[in-house]
PDB file of C-alpha atoms and ligand atoms in Angstrom:
ATOM      1  CA  MET A   1     -44.898  30.422  70.265  1.00  0.00           C
ATOM      2  CA  ASN A   2     -46.864  30.315  73.493  1.00  0.00           C
ATOM      3  CA  ASP A   3     -50.213  28.632  72.841  1.00  0.00           C
ATOM      4  CA  VAL A   4     -51.779  28.732  76.332  1.00  0.00           C
ATOM      5  CA  LEU A   5     -55.313  30.019  75.860  1.00  0.00           C
ATOM      6  CA  CYS A   6     -57.358  32.317  78.143  1.00  0.00           C
ATOM      7  CA  SER A   7     -58.968  30.859  81.218  1.00  0.00           C
ATOM      8  CA  PRO A   8     -62.751  31.554  81.424  1.00  0.00           C
ATOM      9  CA  VAL A   9     -62.030  34.096  84.190  1.00  0.00           C
ATOM     10  CA  ILE A  10     -59.572  36.058  82.044  1.00  0.00           C
ATOM     11  CA  ALA A  11     -61.954  35.887  79.078  1.00  0.00           C
ATOM     12  CA  THR A  12     -64.752  37.417  81.173  1.00  0.00           C
ATOM     13  CA  THR A  13     -62.361  40.072  82.487  1.00  0.00           C
ATOM     14  CA  ILE A  14     -61.326  41.087  78.971  1.00  0.00           C
ATOM     15  CA  ALA A  15     -64.908  41.327  77.696  1.00  0.00           C
ATOM     16  CA  THR A  16     -66.144  43.233  80.763  1.00  0.00           C
ATOM     17  CA  ALA A  17     -63.223  45.670  80.998  1.00  0.00           C
ATOM     18  CA  TYR A  18     -63.327  46.332  77.268  1.00  0.00           C
ATOM     19  CA  ALA A  19     -67.064  47.028  77.313  1.00  0.00           C
ATOM     20  CA  GLU A  20     -66.730  49.421  80.269  1.00  0.00           C
ATOM     21  CA  ASP A  21     -63.412  51.152  79.599  1.00  0.00           C
ATOM     22  CA  GLY A  22     -62.899  50.594  75.852  1.00  0.00           C
ATOM     23  CA  TYR A  23     -59.556  48.865  76.392  1.00  0.00           C
ATOM     24  CA  PHE A  24     -57.830  46.009  78.164  1.00  0.00           C
ATOM     25  CA  PHE A  25     -54.140  45.627  79.153  1.00  0.00           C
ATOM     26  CA  PRO A  26     -51.624  44.281  79.986  1.00  0.00           C
ATOM     27  CA  TYR A  27     -52.138  40.906  78.343  1.00  0.00           C
ATOM     28  CA  ASP A  28     -49.323  38.346  78.004  1.00  0.00           C
ATOM     29  CA  VAL A  29     -49.016  37.113  74.428  1.00  0.00           C
ATOM     30  CA  ILE A  30     -45.431  35.928  73.901  1.00  0.00           C
ATOM     31  CA  SER A  31     -42.290  35.828  76.022  1.00  0.00           C
ATOM     32  CA  GLU A  32     -39.696  38.614  76.030  1.00  0.00           C
ATOM     33  CA  THR A  33     -37.357  36.237  74.200  1.00  0.00           C
ATOM     34  CA  GLU A  34     -39.944  35.651  71.475  1.00  0.00           C
ATOM     35  CA  ALA A  35     -40.548  39.411  71.212  1.00  0.00           C
ATOM     36  CA  ALA A  36     -36.781  39.940  70.842  1.00  0.00           C
ATOM     37  CA  GLY A  37     -36.784  37.312  68.056  1.00  0.00           C
ATOM     38  CA  LEU A  38     -39.526  39.182  66.158  1.00  0.00           C
ATOM     39  CA  LEU A  39     -37.688  42.483  66.626  1.00  0.00           C
ATOM     40  CA  ALA A  40     -34.478  40.895  65.322  1.00  0.00           C
ATOM     41  CA  ASP A  41     -36.356  39.588  62.262  1.00  0.00           C
ATOM     42  CA  LEU A  42     -37.811  43.055  61.611  1.00  0.00           C
ATOM     43  CA  GLU A  43     -34.426  44.733  62.047  1.00  0.00           C
ATOM     44  CA  ALA A  44     -32.674  42.229  59.761  1.00  0.00           C
ATOM     45  CA  ALA A  45     -35.339  42.890  57.109  1.00  0.00           C
ATOM     46  CA  GLU A  46     -35.011  46.664  57.614  1.00  0.00           C
ATOM     47  CA  ALA A  47     -31.272  46.323  56.951  1.00  0.00           C
ATOM     48  CA  GLU A  48     -31.919  44.204  53.827  1.00  0.00           C
ATOM     49  CA  VAL A  49     -34.250  46.768  52.206  1.00  0.00           C
ATOM     50  CA  ALA A  50     -32.729  49.939  53.693  1.00  0.00           C
ATOM     51  CA  ALA A  51     -31.471  51.212  50.339  1.00  0.00           C
ATOM     52  CA  ASP A  52     -35.011  51.244  48.895  1.00  0.00           C
ATOM     53  CA  ARG A  53     -37.260  53.744  50.735  1.00  0.00           C
ATOM     54  CA  ALA A  54     -40.472  52.434  49.195  1.00  0.00           C
ATOM     55  CA  ARG A  55     -39.683  48.853  50.268  1.00  0.00           C
ATOM     56  CA  LEU A  56     -38.689  49.977  53.755  1.00  0.00           C
ATOM     57  CA  SER A  57     -41.977  51.813  54.091  1.00  0.00           C
ATOM     58  CA  MET A  58     -43.929  48.757  52.835  1.00  0.00           C
ATOM     59  CA  LEU A  59     -42.053  46.519  55.279  1.00  0.00           C
ATOM     60  CA  ARG A  60     -43.026  48.761  58.189  1.00  0.00           C
ATOM     61  CA  SER A  61     -46.630  49.087  57.026  1.00  0.00           C
ATOM     62  CA  TYR A  62     -47.272  45.462  55.935  1.00  0.00           C
ATOM     63  CA  PRO A  63     -44.972  43.120  57.921  1.00  0.00           C
ATOM     64  CA  ALA A  64     -47.569  40.310  58.034  1.00  0.00           C
ATOM     65  CA  GLN A  65     -47.575  40.303  54.207  1.00  0.00           C
ATOM     66  CA  LEU A  66     -43.795  40.223  53.897  1.00  0.00           C
ATOM     67  CA  LEU A  67     -42.396  38.252  56.835  1.00  0.00           C
ATOM     68  CA  PRO A  68     -43.677  34.777  57.817  1.00  0.00           C
ATOM     69  CA  SER A  69     -42.875  35.513  61.504  1.00  0.00           C
ATOM     70  CA  PHE A  70     -45.430  38.362  61.536  1.00  0.00           C
ATOM     71  CA  ALA A  71     -47.936  36.328  59.485  1.00  0.00           C
ATOM     72  CA  ARG A  72     -47.759  33.828  62.360  1.00  0.00           C
ATOM     73  CA  LEU A  73     -48.048  36.588  64.969  1.00  0.00           C
ATOM     74  CA  ILE A  74     -51.411  37.890  63.664  1.00  0.00           C
ATOM     75  CA  ARG A  75     -52.708  34.292  63.956  1.00  0.00           C
ATOM     76  CA  GLN A  76     -51.191  33.723  67.411  1.00  0.00           C
ATOM     77  CA  PRO A  77     -53.730  31.725  69.514  1.00  0.00           C
ATOM     78  CA  ARG A  78     -53.456  34.015  72.573  1.00  0.00           C
ATOM     79  CA  LEU A  79     -54.273  37.065  70.426  1.00  0.00           C
ATOM     80  CA  ILE A  80     -57.110  35.313  68.581  1.00  0.00           C
ATOM     81  CA  GLU A  81     -58.579  34.086  71.862  1.00  0.00           C
ATOM     82  CA  ALA A  82     -58.616  37.570  73.415  1.00  0.00           C
ATOM     83  CA  VAL A  83     -59.944  39.370  70.331  1.00  0.00           C
ATOM     84  CA  SER A  84     -62.633  36.664  69.922  1.00  0.00           C
ATOM     85  CA  GLN A  85     -63.952  37.570  73.380  1.00  0.00           C
ATOM     86  CA  ILE A  86     -64.539  41.101  72.105  1.00  0.00           C
ATOM     87  CA  ILE A  87     -65.777  40.829  68.491  1.00  0.00           C
ATOM     88  CA  GLY A  88     -66.421  37.101  68.075  1.00  0.00           C
ATOM     89  CA  PRO A  89     -64.518  34.144  66.613  1.00  0.00           C
ATOM     90  CA  ASP A  90     -64.615  35.129  62.921  1.00  0.00           C
ATOM     91  CA  LEU A  91     -61.699  37.465  62.307  1.00  0.00           C
ATOM     92  CA  LEU A  92     -59.935  39.274  59.493  1.00  0.00           C
ATOM     93  CA  VAL A  93     -56.875  41.482  59.870  1.00  0.00           C
ATOM     94  CA  TRP A  94     -57.634  44.757  58.061  1.00  0.00           C
ATOM     95  CA  SER A  95     -54.124  46.061  58.625  1.00  0.00           C
ATOM     96  CA  CYS A  96     -50.971  45.360  60.602  1.00  0.00           C
ATOM     97  CA  GLY A  97     -48.157  47.894  60.866  1.00  0.00           C
ATOM     98  CA  PHE A  98     -45.460  49.218  63.150  1.00  0.00           C
ATOM     99  CA  PHE A  99     -45.391  52.324  65.272  1.00  0.00           C
ATOM    100  CA  ILE A 100     -41.678  52.972  65.682  1.00  0.00           C
ATOM    101  CA  LYS A 101     -40.189  55.782  67.742  1.00  0.00           C
ATOM    102  CA  GLU A 102     -36.471  56.041  67.185  1.00  0.00           C
ATOM    103  CA  PRO A 103     -34.169  56.933  70.137  1.00  0.00           C
ATOM    104  CA  SER A 104     -34.698  60.551  71.272  1.00  0.00           C
ATOM    105  CA  ALA A 105     -37.109  61.112  68.346  1.00  0.00           C
ATOM    106  CA  LYS A 106     -39.692  63.867  68.555  1.00  0.00           C
ATOM    107  CA  SER A 107     -42.341  61.642  66.940  1.00  0.00           C
ATOM    108  CA  TYR A 108     -45.666  61.653  68.718  1.00  0.00           C
ATOM    109  CA  VAL A 109     -49.274  60.658  68.128  1.00  0.00           C
ATOM    110  CA  SER A 110     -51.976  63.276  68.738  1.00  0.00           C
ATOM    111  CA  TRP A 111     -55.283  62.514  70.496  1.00  0.00           C
ATOM    112  CA  HIS A 112     -57.430  60.692  67.964  1.00  0.00           C
ATOM    113  CA  GLN A 113     -59.934  57.912  67.318  1.00  0.00           C
ATOM    114  CA  ASP A 114     -58.912  55.190  64.888  1.00  0.00           C
ATOM    115  CA  LEU A 115     -62.219  54.675  63.090  1.00  0.00           C
ATOM    116  CA  ASN A 116     -62.416  58.339  62.140  1.00  0.00           C
ATOM    117  CA  TYR A 117     -60.757  58.018  58.703  1.00  0.00           C
ATOM    118  CA  TRP A 118     -60.778  54.302  57.920  1.00  0.00           C
ATOM    119  CA  GLY A 119     -63.917  54.286  55.756  1.00  0.00           C
ATOM    120  CA  LEU A 120     -65.420  51.265  57.542  1.00  0.00           C
ATOM    121  CA  ASP A 121     -69.145  51.017  58.182  1.00  0.00           C
ATOM    122  CA  GLY A 122     -69.288  49.721  61.773  1.00  0.00           C
ATOM    123  CA  GLU A 123     -67.365  49.344  64.999  1.00  0.00           C
ATOM    124  CA  GLN A 124     -66.678  45.589  65.050  1.00  0.00           C
ATOM    125  CA  GLU A 125     -62.971  46.357  65.113  1.00  0.00           C
ATOM    126  CA  VAL A 126     -60.307  46.014  67.782  1.00  0.00           C
ATOM    127  CA  THR A 127     -56.636  46.960  67.764  1.00  0.00           C
ATOM    128  CA  ALA A 128     -54.159  44.651  69.440  1.00  0.00           C
ATOM    129  CA  TRP A 129     -50.970  46.690  70.027  1.00  0.00           C
ATOM    130  CA  LEU A 130     -48.119  44.325  70.816  1.00  0.00           C
ATOM    131  CA  ALA A 131     -44.912  45.656  72.333  1.00  0.00           C
ATOM    132  CA  LEU A 132     -41.694  44.370  70.721  1.00  0.00           C
ATOM    133  CA  THR A 133     -39.686  46.554  73.128  1.00  0.00           C
ATOM    134  CA  PRO A 134     -40.951  47.704  76.529  1.00  0.00           C
ATOM    135  CA  ALA A 135     -43.497  50.550  76.250  1.00  0.00           C
ATOM    136  CA  THR A 136     -42.909  53.020  79.081  1.00  0.00           C
ATOM    137  CA  VAL A 137     -43.879  56.568  80.049  1.00  0.00           C
ATOM    138  CA  GLU A 138     -40.304  57.622  79.219  1.00  0.00           C
ATOM    139  CA  ASN A 139     -40.298  56.193  75.687  1.00  0.00           C
ATOM    140  CA  GLY A 140     -43.784  57.385  74.750  1.00  0.00           C
ATOM    141  CA  CYS A 141     -46.234  54.590  75.521  1.00  0.00           C
ATOM    142  CA  MET A 142     -49.858  55.078  74.466  1.00  0.00           C
ATOM    143  CA  ARG A 143     -52.355  56.836  76.741  1.00  0.00           C
ATOM    144  CA  PHE A 144     -56.075  55.952  76.840  1.00  0.00           C
ATOM    145  CA  VAL A 145     -59.004  57.958  78.239  1.00  0.00           C
ATOM    146  CA  PRO A 146     -61.209  55.377  80.007  1.00  0.00           C
ATOM    147  CA  GLY A 147     -64.787  55.251  78.708  1.00  0.00           C
ATOM    148  CA  SER A 148     -64.140  57.665  75.818  1.00  0.00           C
ATOM    149  CA  HIS A 149     -65.146  54.944  73.296  1.00  0.00           C
ATOM    150  CA  GLU A 150     -68.763  55.625  74.239  1.00  0.00           C
ATOM    151  CA  LYS A 151     -68.669  59.047  72.580  1.00  0.00           C
ATOM    152  CA  LYS A 152     -68.775  57.477  69.081  1.00  0.00           C
ATOM    153  CA  VAL A 153     -66.850  59.421  66.418  1.00  0.00           C
ATOM    154  CA  VAL A 154     -66.163  63.043  67.411  1.00  0.00           C
ATOM    155  CA  PRO A 155     -64.890  65.847  65.118  1.00  0.00           C
ATOM    156  CA  HIS A 156     -61.173  65.923  64.261  1.00  0.00           C
ATOM    157  CA  VAL A 157     -58.966  68.568  62.651  1.00  0.00           C
ATOM    158  CA  ASP A 158     -56.004  67.750  60.393  1.00  0.00           C
ATOM    159  CA  SER A 159     -52.706  69.408  61.395  1.00  0.00           C
ATOM    160  CA  PHE A 160     -50.267  67.594  59.058  1.00  0.00           C
ATOM    161  CA  ALA A 161     -47.699  68.362  61.782  1.00  0.00           C
ATOM    162  CA  GLN A 162     -44.230  67.155  60.821  1.00  0.00           C
ATOM    163  CA  ASP A 163     -43.521  64.866  63.791  1.00  0.00           C
ATOM    164  CA  ASN A 164     -47.029  63.485  64.107  1.00  0.00           C
ATOM    165  CA  LEU A 165     -46.991  59.783  63.152  1.00  0.00           C
ATOM    166  CA  LEU A 166     -50.636  59.871  62.008  1.00  0.00           C
ATOM    167  CA  THR A 167     -51.514  60.140  58.334  1.00  0.00           C
ATOM    168  CA  ARG A 168     -53.066  63.587  58.467  1.00  0.00           C
ATOM    169  CA  GLY A 169     -51.775  64.651  61.889  1.00  0.00           C
ATOM    170  CA  GLN A 170     -55.439  64.361  62.833  1.00  0.00           C
ATOM    171  CA  GLU A 171     -56.446  65.590  66.246  1.00  0.00           C
ATOM    172  CA  ILE A 172     -59.662  65.426  68.270  1.00  0.00           C
ATOM    173  CA  ALA A 173     -61.339  68.838  68.083  1.00  0.00           C
ATOM    174  CA  ILE A 174     -63.275  68.647  71.358  1.00  0.00           C
ATOM    175  CA  GLU A 175     -61.855  68.770  74.885  1.00  0.00           C
ATOM    176  CA  VAL A 176     -59.959  65.644  75.942  1.00  0.00           C
ATOM    177  CA  ASP A 177     -59.880  64.863  79.664  1.00  0.00           C
ATOM    178  CA  GLU A 178     -56.122  64.185  79.669  1.00  0.00           C
ATOM    179  CA  ALA A 179     -55.963  64.130  83.474  1.00  0.00           C
ATOM    180  CA  SER A 180     -57.979  60.906  83.525  1.00  0.00           C
ATOM    181  CA  ALA A 181     -55.791  59.184  80.900  1.00  0.00           C
ATOM    182  CA  VAL A 182     -53.985  55.949  81.767  1.00  0.00           C
ATOM    183  CA  ASN A 183     -50.459  55.090  80.635  1.00  0.00           C
ATOM    184  CA  VAL A 184     -50.369  51.868  78.638  1.00  0.00           C
ATOM    185  CA  VAL A 185     -47.152  50.467  80.091  1.00  0.00           C
ATOM    186  CA  LEU A 186     -46.238  47.053  78.643  1.00  0.00           C
ATOM    187  CA  ARG A 187     -43.305  44.680  78.784  1.00  0.00           C
ATOM    188  CA  ALA A 188     -42.018  43.339  75.504  1.00  0.00           C
ATOM    189  CA  GLY A 189     -44.363  40.529  74.450  1.00  0.00           C
ATOM    190  CA  GLN A 190     -47.466  42.001  76.110  1.00  0.00           C
ATOM    191  CA  ALA A 191     -50.387  43.561  74.248  1.00  0.00           C
ATOM    192  CA  SER A 192     -53.095  46.110  74.853  1.00  0.00           C
ATOM    193  CA  PHE A 193     -56.488  46.044  73.107  1.00  0.00           C
ATOM    194  CA  HIS A 194     -58.419  49.183  72.260  1.00  0.00           C
ATOM    195  CA  HIS A 195     -61.752  50.150  70.729  1.00  0.00           C
ATOM    196  CA  GLY A 196     -61.836  52.076  67.446  1.00  0.00           C
ATOM    197  CA  HIS A 197     -63.502  55.022  69.213  1.00  0.00           C
ATOM    198  CA  MET A 198     -61.008  55.161  72.106  1.00  0.00           C
ATOM    199  CA  PHE A 199     -59.414  58.591  72.618  1.00  0.00           C
ATOM    200  CA  HIS A 200     -55.690  57.792  72.568  1.00  0.00           C
ATOM    201  CA  ALA A 201     -52.321  59.486  72.017  1.00  0.00           C
ATOM    202  CA  SER A 202     -48.624  59.040  72.771  1.00  0.00           C
ATOM    203  CA  GLY A 203     -45.660  61.328  73.434  1.00  0.00           C
ATOM    204  CA  PRO A 204     -42.070  61.398  72.152  1.00  0.00           C
ATOM    205  CA  ASN A 205     -39.366  58.882  73.011  1.00  0.00           C
ATOM    206  CA  GLY A 206     -37.019  60.450  75.560  1.00  0.00           C
ATOM    207  CA  THR A 207     -34.754  57.411  75.845  1.00  0.00           C
ATOM    208  CA  SER A 208     -31.709  56.171  73.956  1.00  0.00           C
ATOM    209  CA  LEU A 209     -33.454  52.985  72.749  1.00  0.00           C
ATOM    210  CA  ARG A 210     -36.050  52.373  70.032  1.00  0.00           C
ATOM    211  CA  ARG A 211     -39.705  51.974  71.034  1.00  0.00           C
ATOM    212  CA  VAL A 212     -41.322  49.483  68.684  1.00  0.00           C
ATOM    213  CA  GLY A 213     -44.933  48.266  68.707  1.00  0.00           C
ATOM    214  CA  VAL A 214     -47.026  46.479  66.131  1.00  0.00           C
ATOM    215  CA  ALA A 215     -50.677  47.516  65.757  1.00  0.00           C
ATOM    216  CA  ILE A 216     -52.876  44.682  64.476  1.00  0.00           C
ATOM    217  CA  ARG A 217     -56.364  45.818  63.396  1.00  0.00           C
ATOM    218  CA  TYR A 218     -58.810  42.908  63.674  1.00  0.00           C
ATOM    219  CA  VAL A 219     -62.282  43.270  62.134  1.00  0.00           C
ATOM    220  CA  ALA A 220     -65.357  41.031  62.002  1.00  0.00           C
ATOM    221  CA  PRO A 221     -66.004  39.871  58.384  1.00  0.00           C
ATOM    222  CA  SER A 222     -69.414  41.609  58.499  1.00  0.00           C
ATOM    223  CA  MET A 223     -67.611  44.985  58.403  1.00  0.00           C
ATOM    224  CA  LYS A 224     -67.642  46.741  55.024  1.00  0.00           C
ATOM    225  CA  GLN A 225     -65.364  49.263  53.363  1.00  0.00           C
ATOM    226  CA  VAL A 226     -67.766  52.069  52.477  1.00  0.00           C
ATOM    227  CA  SER A 227     -65.243  54.603  51.279  1.00  0.00           C
ATOM    228  CA  GLY A 228     -62.326  53.737  49.004  1.00  0.00           C
ATOM    229  CA  ASP A 229     -61.336  50.350  47.598  1.00  0.00           C
ATOM    230  CA  LYS A 230     -61.576  47.255  49.737  1.00  0.00           C
ATOM    231  CA  LEU A 231     -58.129  46.374  51.040  1.00  0.00           C
ATOM    232  CA  LEU A 232     -56.478  42.980  50.784  1.00  0.00           C
ATOM    233  CA  VAL A 233     -56.966  41.436  54.222  1.00  0.00           C
ATOM    234  CA  SER A 234     -55.793  38.321  56.077  1.00  0.00           C
ATOM    235  CA  HIS A 235     -58.341  35.738  57.232  1.00  0.00           C
ATOM    236  CA  VAL A 236     -57.017  34.600  60.612  1.00  0.00           C
ATOM    237  CA  SER A 237     -59.850  32.832  62.442  1.00  0.00           C
ATOM    238  CA  GLY A 238     -63.262  31.202  61.936  1.00  0.00           C
ATOM    239  CA  LYS A 239     -65.401  31.798  58.847  1.00  0.00           C
ATOM    240  CA  ASP A 240     -65.945  34.650  56.417  1.00  0.00           C
ATOM    241  CA  GLU A 241     -69.519  34.279  55.166  1.00  0.00           C
ATOM    242  CA  TYR A 242     -69.671  37.832  53.774  1.00  0.00           C
ATOM    243  CA  GLY A 243     -66.867  38.198  51.236  1.00  0.00           C
ATOM    244  CA  HIS A 244     -66.757  41.973  51.809  1.00  0.00           C
ATOM    245  CA  PHE A 245     -62.954  42.032  51.459  1.00  0.00           C
ATOM    246  CA  ASP A 246     -60.432  40.333  49.203  1.00  0.00           C
ATOM    247  CA  VAL A 247     -58.485  37.805  51.236  1.00  0.00           C
ATOM    248  CA  MET A 248     -54.782  37.266  50.523  1.00  0.00           C
ATOM    249  CA  PRO A 249     -52.716  34.196  51.420  1.00  0.00           C
ATOM    250  CA  PRO A 250     -49.939  34.385  54.038  1.00  0.00           C
ATOM    251  CA  PRO A 251     -46.452  34.960  52.575  1.00  0.00           C
ATOM    252  CA  ALA A 252     -44.831  31.760  51.268  1.00  0.00           C
ATOM    253  CA  GLY A 253     -41.371  33.112  52.125  1.00  0.00           C
ATOM    254  CA  ARG A 254     -39.447  36.150  53.329  1.00  0.00           C
ATOM    255  CA  LEU A 255     -39.547  39.471  51.409  1.00  0.00           C
ATOM    256  CA  LEU A 256     -40.873  37.840  48.214  1.00  0.00           C
ATOM    257  CA  GLU A 257     -41.412  39.906  45.076  1.00  0.00           C
ATOM    258  CA  GLU A 258     -45.063  38.794  44.733  1.00  0.00           C
ATOM    259  CA  ASP A 259     -45.726  39.972  48.308  1.00  0.00           C
ATOM    260  CA  PHE A 260     -44.111  43.365  47.646  1.00  0.00           C
ATOM    261  CA  ASP A 261     -46.478  43.607  44.635  1.00  0.00           C
ATOM    262  CA  ARG A 262     -49.467  42.969  46.913  1.00  0.00           C
ATOM    263  CA  ALA A 263     -48.137  45.409  49.515  1.00  0.00           C
ATOM    264  CA  ARG A 264     -47.757  48.027  46.755  1.00  0.00           C
ATOM    265  CA  ARG A 265     -51.408  47.531  45.744  1.00  0.00           C
ATOM    266  CA  ASN A 266     -52.500  47.784  49.379  1.00  0.00           C
ATOM    267  CA  THR A 267     -50.399  50.939  49.860  1.00  0.00           C
ATOM    268  CA  GLU A 268     -52.133  52.627  46.925  1.00  0.00           C
ATOM    269  CA  MET A 269     -55.609  51.587  48.102  1.00  0.00           C
ATOM    270  CA  LYS A 270     -54.913  52.587  51.708  1.00  0.00           C
ATOM    271  CA  ARG A 271     -53.620  55.992  50.622  1.00  0.00           C
ATOM    272  CA  GLY A 272     -56.907  56.501  48.783  1.00  0.00           C
ATOM    273  CA  ILE A 273     -58.769  55.801  52.037  1.00  0.00           C
ATOM    274  CA  LEU A 274     -56.601  57.572  54.614  1.00  0.00           C
ATOM    275  CA  TYR A 275     -55.811  60.595  52.445  1.00  0.00           C
ATOM    276  CA  LYS A 276     -59.321  61.075  51.020  1.00  0.00           C
ATOM    277  CA  ASP A 277     -59.739  64.716  49.923  1.00  0.00           C
ATOM    278  CA  VAL A 278     -56.130  65.617  50.902  1.00  0.00           C
ATOM    279  CA  LYS A 279     -53.947  67.674  48.530  1.00  0.00           C
ATOM    280  CA  PRO A 280     -51.239  65.428  46.927  1.00  0.00           C
ATOM    281  CA  GLU A 281     -48.378  67.543  48.327  1.00  0.00           C
ATOM    282  CA  LEU A 282     -49.497  66.669  51.873  1.00  0.00           C
ATOM    283  CA  VAL A 283     -49.375  62.895  51.310  1.00  0.00           C
ATOM    284  CA  LYS A 284     -46.423  61.357  53.177  1.00  0.00           C
ATOM    285  CA  GLU A 285     -44.846  57.999  52.418  1.00  0.00           C
ATOM    286  CA  THR A 286     -44.367  56.660  55.918  1.00  0.00           C
ATOM    287  CA  ARG A 287     -47.444  57.554  57.941  1.00  0.00           C
ATOM    288  CA  ARG A 288     -49.748  54.732  58.800  1.00  0.00           C
ATOM    289  CA  ALA A 289     -52.974  55.296  60.737  1.00  0.00           C
TER     290      ALA A 289
HETATM  291  O1  AKG B   1     -47.907  53.513  68.921  1.00  0.00           O
HETATM  292  C1  AKG B   1     -48.403  54.578  69.271  1.00  0.00           C
HETATM  293  O2  AKG B   1     -47.823  55.369  69.998  1.00  0.00           O
HETATM  294  C2  AKG B   1     -49.791  54.957  68.794  1.00  0.00           C
HETATM  295  C3  AKG B   1     -50.530  53.799  68.210  1.00  0.00           C
HETATM  296  C4  AKG B   1     -51.934  54.101  67.804  1.00  0.00           C
HETATM  297  O3  AKG B   1     -52.371  55.220  67.763  1.00  0.00           O
HETATM  298  C5  AKG B   1     -52.784  52.972  67.444  1.00  0.00           C
HETATM  299  O4  AKG B   1     -52.324  51.825  67.437  1.00  0.00           O
HETATM  300  O5  AKG B   1     -53.967  53.191  67.146  1.00  0.00           O
END
């Protein structure tokens, strides 16, 4: 993996742009070849567990718990360096999961803010979204509304729409200035970073190739789970002097039974958080944010 760290100029640029706009991109993390290697590892694992829907869903929702290659990715020095500029050097990964849009799929993500339903008490959180395939306008890259993170959490409505990739099909209930939105175009191996209050969305994939990105949710250890159980998290940088979350070790191998057991526990706890107050018949197996 590429271990060239940020120059002081880039570090200042990330911190300044993020504070002003609520996001920063594009940021080179790994090479296209390395991104293709991670995608190949994911796709091999998908093929291995394809017959078991629950395992396939866990693989897509918890790759850093099940595949050593993704456990390394969430600790990648370029990612840690950039995220440290935003929320400091002590970092946990609260969750890490894929957003996959299959070829010509109608799947989309409605305008939303991440921290709306996560049950966390603060905003010391940043998402690094790393492209494993190119993210383009045609295949449904994310869109960000610059400066919208300053609005704090705004009201959302739940649509439970079939093709919406979000847990509850949640959607911002106030006007979104879509005309000012920027397209988050990335090459494979690049990342974007966004604030938990950023207004963001993405459209369907109109191409004949998969669009695959991995969303890594970094939090400062001072953050607390105030609704639901505290998830099992990964400690990826610096110290954790708070102990607010239970820390799990990285996987000792590929697709191990003990790691599926942990992923199962995390799935149950995360459902309790993301689907709080939702009728059981509306709970879907594969939604993730
Ligand atoms: O991958 C996408 O299109 C949406 C991702 C997203 O909403 C997120 O990472 O918070």
